[in-house]
Short mmCIF file of C-alpha atoms in Angstrom, two decimals:
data_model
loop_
_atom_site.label_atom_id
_atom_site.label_comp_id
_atom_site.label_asym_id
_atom_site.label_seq_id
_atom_site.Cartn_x
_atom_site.Cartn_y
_atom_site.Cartn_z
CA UNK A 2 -40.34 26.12 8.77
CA UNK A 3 -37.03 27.78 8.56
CA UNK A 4 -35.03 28.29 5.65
CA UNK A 5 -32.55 26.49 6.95
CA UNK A 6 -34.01 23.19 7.14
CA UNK A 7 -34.58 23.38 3.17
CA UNK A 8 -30.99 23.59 2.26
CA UNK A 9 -30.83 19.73 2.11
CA UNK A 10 -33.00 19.70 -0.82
CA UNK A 11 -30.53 22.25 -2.43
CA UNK A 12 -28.98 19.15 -3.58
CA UNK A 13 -31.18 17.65 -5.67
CA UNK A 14 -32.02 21.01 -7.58
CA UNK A 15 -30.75 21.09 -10.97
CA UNK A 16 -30.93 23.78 -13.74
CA UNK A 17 -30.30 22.12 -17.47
CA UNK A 18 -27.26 24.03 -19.06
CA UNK A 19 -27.62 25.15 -23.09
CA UNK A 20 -24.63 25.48 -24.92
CA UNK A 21 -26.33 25.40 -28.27
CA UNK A 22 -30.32 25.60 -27.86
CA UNK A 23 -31.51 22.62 -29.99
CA UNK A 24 -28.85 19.39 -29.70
CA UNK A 25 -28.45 17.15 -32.77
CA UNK A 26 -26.64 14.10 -32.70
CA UNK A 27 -25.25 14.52 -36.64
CA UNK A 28 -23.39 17.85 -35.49
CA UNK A 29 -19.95 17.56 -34.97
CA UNK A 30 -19.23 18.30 -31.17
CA UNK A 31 -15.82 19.38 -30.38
CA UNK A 32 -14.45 20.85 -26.55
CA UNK A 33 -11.12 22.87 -26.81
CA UNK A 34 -9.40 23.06 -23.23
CA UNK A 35 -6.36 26.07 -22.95
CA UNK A 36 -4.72 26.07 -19.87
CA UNK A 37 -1.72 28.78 -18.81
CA UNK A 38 0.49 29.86 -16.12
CA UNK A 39 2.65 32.75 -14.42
CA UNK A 40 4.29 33.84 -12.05
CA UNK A 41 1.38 36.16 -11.03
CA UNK A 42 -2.14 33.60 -12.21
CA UNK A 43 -3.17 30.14 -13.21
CA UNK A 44 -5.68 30.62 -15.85
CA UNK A 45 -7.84 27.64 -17.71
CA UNK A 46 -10.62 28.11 -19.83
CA UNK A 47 -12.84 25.57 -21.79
CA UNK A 48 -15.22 26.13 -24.85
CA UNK A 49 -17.30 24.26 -27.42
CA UNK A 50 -17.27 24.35 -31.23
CA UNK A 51 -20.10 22.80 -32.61
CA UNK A 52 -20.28 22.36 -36.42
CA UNK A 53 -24.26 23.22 -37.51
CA UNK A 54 -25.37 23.40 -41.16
CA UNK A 55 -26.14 26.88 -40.44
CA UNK A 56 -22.43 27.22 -39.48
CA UNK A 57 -19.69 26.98 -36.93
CA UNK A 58 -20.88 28.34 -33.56
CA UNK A 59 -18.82 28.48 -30.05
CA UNK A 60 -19.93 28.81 -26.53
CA UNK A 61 -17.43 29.25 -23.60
CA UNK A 62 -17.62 25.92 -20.92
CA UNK A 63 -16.07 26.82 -18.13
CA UNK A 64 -13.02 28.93 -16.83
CA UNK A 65 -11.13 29.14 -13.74
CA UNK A 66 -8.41 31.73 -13.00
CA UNK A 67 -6.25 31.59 -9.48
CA UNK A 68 -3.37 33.57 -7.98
CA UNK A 69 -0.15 31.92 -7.97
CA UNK A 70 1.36 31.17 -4.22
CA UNK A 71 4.85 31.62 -4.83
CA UNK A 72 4.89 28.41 -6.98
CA UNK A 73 7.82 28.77 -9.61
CA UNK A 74 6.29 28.96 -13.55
CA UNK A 75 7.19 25.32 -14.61
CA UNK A 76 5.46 24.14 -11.12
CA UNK A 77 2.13 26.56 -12.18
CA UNK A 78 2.36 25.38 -16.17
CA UNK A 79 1.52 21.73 -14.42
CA UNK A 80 -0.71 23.32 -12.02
CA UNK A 81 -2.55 24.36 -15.09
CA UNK A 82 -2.73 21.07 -16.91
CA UNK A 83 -4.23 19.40 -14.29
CA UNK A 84 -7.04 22.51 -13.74
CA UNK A 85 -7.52 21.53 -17.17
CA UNK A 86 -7.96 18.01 -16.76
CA UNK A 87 -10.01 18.05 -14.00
CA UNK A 88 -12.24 20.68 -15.84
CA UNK A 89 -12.82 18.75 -18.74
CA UNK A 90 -13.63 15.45 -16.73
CA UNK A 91 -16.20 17.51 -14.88
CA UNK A 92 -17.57 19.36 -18.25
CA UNK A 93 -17.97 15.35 -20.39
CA UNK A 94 -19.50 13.78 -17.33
CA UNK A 95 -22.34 16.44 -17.30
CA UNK A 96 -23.08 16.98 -21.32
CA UNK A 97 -25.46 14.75 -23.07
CA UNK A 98 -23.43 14.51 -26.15
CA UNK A 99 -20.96 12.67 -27.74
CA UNK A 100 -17.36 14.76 -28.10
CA UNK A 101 -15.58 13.59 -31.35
CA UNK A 102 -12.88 15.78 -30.58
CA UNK A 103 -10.81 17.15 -27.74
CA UNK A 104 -8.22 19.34 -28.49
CA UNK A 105 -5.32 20.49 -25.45
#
């Protein structure tokens, strides 16, 4: 068998993602999205705050960083937003716990 024939079931292969180790539903889960622009990059960047009795601990999400194409800064500011959107859609589909806050 070829390697190539097993790439199909590349698919189906997941690896579980641990922001936190052990998840408790009484924490208080929140996802803070920051999005900016030049007239150089697009940067966007996600992380969590999760609110533990042993503390406040943070883990970073996601982030995304692209080179402008000669897009004027108000055009890559929106650009940015919707990186951001799109990022945080992707990030609550895929958790298995309830945000009570999202903060922009």
């Amino acid at each position: 068998m070829k390697w190539e024939d097993s790439l199909p079931a590349i698919e189906d292969f997941k690896i579980p993602r641990s922001y936190f180790g052990h998840v408790l539903p009484s924490y208080s889960y929140q996802l803070y999205m920051f999005g900016d622009a030049s007239d150089i990059v697009i940067s966007v960047v996600a992380y969590f705050r999760v609110e533990t009795p042993e503390g406040i601990k943070v883990a970073l999400a996601a982030s995304k960083s692209l080179i402008n194409n000669k897009l004027r800064v108000p055009q890559v500011e929106l650009k940015a937003v919707l990186y951001a959107t799109a990022i945080k859609k992707n990030i609550t589909e895929q958790i298995n716990y309830k945000l009570d806050k999202t903060f922009y």
